[in-house]
Amino acid sequence: MHNVVIIGSGPAGLTAAIYAARTNLSPLVIEGLQAGGQLTTTTDVENYPGFSHAIMGPELMKEMRGQAERFGTTFLQGDVTSVELKKKPFRIVIEGEQPVESKSLIITTGASAQYLGLPNERRLLGHGVSACATCDGYFFRGRELVVVGGGDSAMEESNFLTKFATTVYVVHRRDKLRASKIMQDRAMKNEKITFVWNSSVEDILGGQVVTGVKLKNHVTGKISELPCAGVFVAIGHKPNTDLFKGQIEMDGKGYVLTKNGTATNVPGVFAAGDVQDSKYRQAVTAAGSGCMAAIDAERYLESREG
């Protein structure tokens, strides 16, 4: 029987573990298949406080994990295959066979960026391919970039990237955007943004780093190449919440709904990081909410004992 189990080991999960361990709750972190979360696929991290020089994403997560471990966090590697939240103690099953019980639960399973599924996309991730303009735009000062998508996220990313890029090409498979009127107008008026209509990215070009994209025009069928230094995929994120469907409240997109900090509608279950945040999606905001979740869990446990 554990006091608190944390599902997920990104910035939110490890920060929750640090705070829970320092209050002698002896947390258990279930790391999942991608231990360390999305930051393990990131190269230079320059916007996380405390580092005057860039730190590699995997190195930052290694430091966080070590800090959590030093205060008494235990770790289990493996994927959670089912959870039972309808009765207490909560029951978590790992890899279909290893059950774990806990008095409280912190969900930090994050959200996964949706990618195009192209042959070179995964290979060049972190080397010119990104799904986060706020995280990586700074590295492309004075370069030409491609943004894929036609919704609000794509317009927001494109406008942001014009702070650094000379030109941002927005590639959209239709001749009309899905974005809201205000976001469309803002992008259309930006002189640094060029729209490539009725087109899709067929492949991403480059050896060690991105050098361009291969485009297909859906009206003419023509294949062409467009040189660029980076490709930002802005076709949405999917919260990793399939495990919890039907057991806790979520919004229409599947993000866990929280109130009064990080509490879900199930007493004793808390959520932190990108799994409940579709707006900011930053390592530092995830870490902050992880801290909140640990404090909320501690107070919940105290109230039950009291």
PDB file of N, CA, C and O in Angstrom, residues 128-157:
ATOM      1  N   GLY A 128      15.629  19.998 -36.191  1.00  0.00           N
ATOM      2  CA  GLY A 128      14.937  20.803 -37.185  1.00  0.00           C
ATOM      3  C   GLY A 128      13.452  20.529 -37.235  1.00  0.00           C
ATOM      4  O   GLY A 128      12.676  21.350 -37.699  1.00  0.00           O
ATOM      5  N   VAL A 129      13.025  19.365 -36.746  1.00  0.00           N
ATOM      6  CA  VAL A 129      11.596  19.048 -36.637  1.00  0.00           C
ATOM      7  C   VAL A 129      11.160  19.291 -35.199  1.00  0.00           C
ATOM      8  O   VAL A 129      11.811  18.827 -34.260  1.00  0.00           O
ATOM      9  N   SER A 130      10.063  20.022 -35.031  1.00  0.00           N
ATOM     10  CA  SER A 130       9.581  20.359 -33.695  1.00  0.00           C
ATOM     11  C   SER A 130       8.065  20.476 -33.714  1.00  0.00           C
ATOM     12  O   SER A 130       7.456  20.633 -34.769  1.00  0.00           O
ATOM     13  N   ALA A 131       7.473  20.392 -32.533  1.00  0.00           N
ATOM     14  CA  ALA A 131       6.037  20.637 -32.394  1.00  0.00           C
ATOM     15  C   ALA A 131       5.798  21.753 -31.385  1.00  0.00           C
ATOM     16  O   ALA A 131       4.686  21.910 -30.891  1.00  0.00           O
ATOM     17  N   CYS A 132       6.838  22.530 -31.085  1.00  0.00           N
ATOM     18  CA  CYS A 132       6.714  23.586 -30.072  1.00  0.00           C
ATOM     19  C   CYS A 132       7.535  24.803 -30.464  1.00  0.00           C
ATOM     20  O   CYS A 132       8.750  24.837 -30.262  1.00  0.00           O
ATOM     21  N   ALA A 133       6.866  25.816 -31.017  1.00  0.00           N
ATOM     22  CA  ALA A 133       7.555  27.040 -31.427  1.00  0.00           C
ATOM     23  C   ALA A 133       8.130  27.788 -30.233  1.00  0.00           C
ATOM     24  O   ALA A 133       9.237  28.326 -30.297  1.00  0.00           O
ATOM     25  N   THR A 134       7.391  27.809 -29.132  1.00  0.00           N
ATOM     26  CA  THR A 134       7.872  28.505 -27.937  1.00  0.00           C
ATOM     27  C   THR A 134       9.160  27.891 -27.425  1.00  0.00           C
ATOM     28  O   THR A 134      10.051  28.593 -26.944  1.00  0.00           O
ATOM     29  N   CYS A 135       9.261  26.559 -27.543  1.00  0.00           N
ATOM     30  CA  CYS A 135      10.460  25.870 -27.060  1.00  0.00           C
ATOM     31  C   CYS A 135      11.651  26.084 -27.986  1.00  0.00           C
ATOM     32  O   CYS A 135      12.779  26.285 -27.529  1.00  0.00           O
ATOM     33  N   ASP A 136      11.425  26.034 -29.295  1.00  0.00           N
ATOM     34  CA  ASP A 136      12.538  25.889 -30.242  1.00  0.00           C
ATOM     35  C   ASP A 136      12.709  27.029 -31.242  1.00  0.00           C
ATOM     36  O   ASP A 136      13.690  27.050 -31.980  1.00  0.00           O
ATOM     37  N   GLY A 137      11.764  27.962 -31.273  1.00  0.00           N
ATOM     38  CA  GLY A 137      11.849  29.022 -32.270  1.00  0.00           C
ATOM     39  C   GLY A 137      13.130  29.836 -32.205  1.00  0.00           C
ATOM     40  O   GLY A 137      13.689  30.249 -33.235  1.00  0.00           O
ATOM     41  N   TYR A 138      13.628  30.031 -31.010  1.00  0.00           N
ATOM     42  CA  TYR A 138      14.831  30.852 -30.779  1.00  0.00           C
ATOM     43  C   TYR A 138      16.044  30.335 -31.548  1.00  0.00           C
ATOM     44  O   TYR A 138      16.937  31.097 -31.916  1.00  0.00           O
ATOM     45  N   PHE A 139      16.082  29.032 -31.815  1.00  0.00           N
ATOM     46  CA  PHE A 139      17.247  28.434 -32.474  1.00  0.00           C
ATOM     47  C   PHE A 139      17.291  28.702 -33.979  1.00  0.00           C
ATOM     48  O   PHE A 139      18.252  28.336 -34.645  1.00  0.00           O
ATOM     49  N   PHE A 140      16.235  29.350 -34.510  1.00  0.00           N
ATOM     50  CA  PHE A 140      16.147  29.521 -35.958  1.00  0.00           C
ATOM     51  C   PHE A 140      16.168  30.996 -36.368  1.00  0.00           C
ATOM     52  O   PHE A 140      15.500  31.392 -37.318  1.00  0.00           O
ATOM     53  N   ARG A 141      16.970  31.764 -35.657  1.00  0.00           N
ATOM     54  CA  ARG A 141      17.076  33.185 -35.996  1.00  0.00           C
ATOM     55  C   ARG A 141      17.651  33.346 -37.403  1.00  0.00           C
ATOM     56  O   ARG A 141      18.667  32.733 -37.749  1.00  0.00           O
ATOM     57  N   GLY A 142      16.970  34.179 -38.215  1.00  0.00           N
ATOM     58  CA  GLY A 142      17.450  34.478 -39.549  1.00  0.00           C
ATOM     59  C   GLY A 142      17.296  33.350 -40.550  1.00  0.00           C
ATOM     60  O   GLY A 142      17.928  33.366 -41.608  1.00  0.00           O
ATOM     61  N   ARG A 143      16.443  32.349 -40.257  1.00  0.00           N
ATOM     62  CA  ARG A 143      16.277  31.201 -41.145  1.00  0.00           C
ATOM     63  C   ARG A 143      14.852  31.183 -41.719  1.00  0.00           C
ATOM     64  O   ARG A 143      13.963  31.887 -41.245  1.00  0.00           O
ATOM     65  N   GLU A 144      14.641  30.331 -42.709  1.00  0.00           N
ATOM     66  CA  GLU A 144      13.313  30.119 -43.275  1.00  0.00           C
ATOM     67  C   GLU A 144      12.716  28.846 -42.676  1.00  0.00           C
ATOM     68  O   GLU A 144      13.404  27.829 -42.551  1.00  0.00           O
ATOM     69  N   LEU A 145      11.436  28.923 -42.313  1.00  0.00           N
ATOM     70  CA  LEU A 145      10.789  27.818 -41.611  1.00  0.00           C
ATOM     71  C   LEU A 145       9.482  27.427 -42.285  1.00  0.00           C
ATOM     72  O   LEU A 145       8.865  28.235 -42.988  1.00  0.00           O
ATOM     73  N   VAL A 146       9.062  26.199 -42.020  1.00  0.00           N
ATOM     74  CA  VAL A 146       7.773  25.696 -42.489  1.00  0.00           C
ATOM     75  C   VAL A 146       6.920  25.338 -41.280  1.00  0.00           C
ATOM     76  O   VAL A 146       7.402  24.706 -40.330  1.00  0.00           O
ATOM     77  N   VAL A 147       5.658  25.760 -41.303  1.00  0.00           N
ATOM     78  CA  VAL A 147       4.679  25.347 -40.300  1.00  0.00           C
ATOM     79  C   VAL A 147       3.602  24.548 -41.021  1.00  0.00           C
ATOM     80  O   VAL A 147       3.087  24.975 -42.057  1.00  0.00           O
ATOM     81  N   VAL A 148       3.250  23.390 -40.495  1.00  0.00           N
ATOM     82  CA  VAL A 148       2.227  22.534 -41.097  1.00  0.00           C
ATOM     83  C   VAL A 148       0.970  22.614 -40.243  1.00  0.00           C
ATOM     84  O   VAL A 148       1.002  22.325 -39.044  1.00  0.00           O
ATOM     85  N   GLY A 149      -0.149  23.005 -40.872  1.00  0.00           N
ATOM     86  CA  GLY A 149      -1.412  23.077 -40.152  1.00  0.00           C
ATOM     87  C   GLY A 149      -2.232  24.267 -40.590  1.00  0.00           C
ATOM     88  O   GLY A 149      -1.728  25.184 -41.252  1.00  0.00           O
ATOM     89  N   GLY A 150      -3.524  24.271 -40.193  1.00  0.00           N
ATOM     90  CA  GLY A 150      -4.392  25.365 -40.592  1.00  0.00           C
ATOM     91  C   GLY A 150      -5.318  25.846 -39.499  1.00  0.00           C
ATOM     92  O   GLY A 150      -6.234  26.628 -39.746  1.00  0.00           O
ATOM     93  N   GLY A 151      -5.065  25.379 -38.261  1.00  0.00           N
ATOM     94  CA  GLY A 151      -5.909  25.778 -37.145  1.00  0.00           C
ATOM     95  C   GLY A 151      -5.298  26.910 -36.330  1.00  0.00           C
ATOM     96  O   GLY A 151      -4.283  27.505 -36.713  1.00  0.00           O
ATOM     97  N   ASP A 152      -5.916  27.198 -35.188  1.00  0.00           N
ATOM     98  CA  ASP A 152      -5.429  28.271 -34.326  1.00  0.00           C
ATOM     99  C   ASP A 152      -4.000  28.032 -33.868  1.00  0.00           C
ATOM    100  O   ASP A 152      -3.192  28.960 -33.799  1.00  0.00           O
ATOM    101  N   SER A 153      -3.688  26.773 -33.540  1.00  0.00           N
ATOM    102  CA  SER A 153      -2.330  26.464 -33.080  1.00  0.00           C
ATOM    103  C   SER A 153      -1.306  26.796 -34.156  1.00  0.00           C
ATOM    104  O   SER A 153      -0.249  27.383 -33.873  1.00  0.00           O
ATOM    105  N   ALA A 154      -1.613  26.455 -35.396  1.00  0.00           N
ATOM    106  CA  ALA A 154      -0.685  26.713 -36.498  1.00  0.00           C
ATOM    107  C   ALA A 154      -0.484  28.219 -36.700  1.00  0.00           C
ATOM    108  O   ALA A 154       0.633  28.685 -36.950  1.00  0.00           O
ATOM    109  N   MET A 155      -1.576  28.987 -36.595  1.00  0.00           N
ATOM    110  CA  MET A 155      -1.461  30.440 -36.777  1.00  0.00           C
ATOM    111  C   MET A 155      -0.670  31.068 -35.621  1.00  0.00           C
ATOM    112  O   MET A 155       0.149  31.959 -35.828  1.00  0.00           O
ATOM    113  N   GLU A 156      -0.929  30.575 -34.414  1.00  0.00           N
ATOM    114  CA  GLU A 156      -0.209  31.090 -33.250  1.00  0.00           C
ATOM    115  C   GLU A 156       1.281  30.781 -33.348  1.00  0.00           C
ATOM    116  O   GLU A 156       2.129  31.644 -33.100  1.00  0.00           O
ATOM    117  N   GLU A 157       1.602  29.552 -33.736  1.00  0.00           N
ATOM    118  CA  GLU A 157       3.000  29.153 -33.890  1.00  0.00           C
ATOM    119  C   GLU A 157       3.675  29.984 -34.993  1.00  0.00           C
ATOM    120  O   GLU A 157       4.801  30.436 -34.830  1.00  0.00           O
TER     121      GLU A 157
END
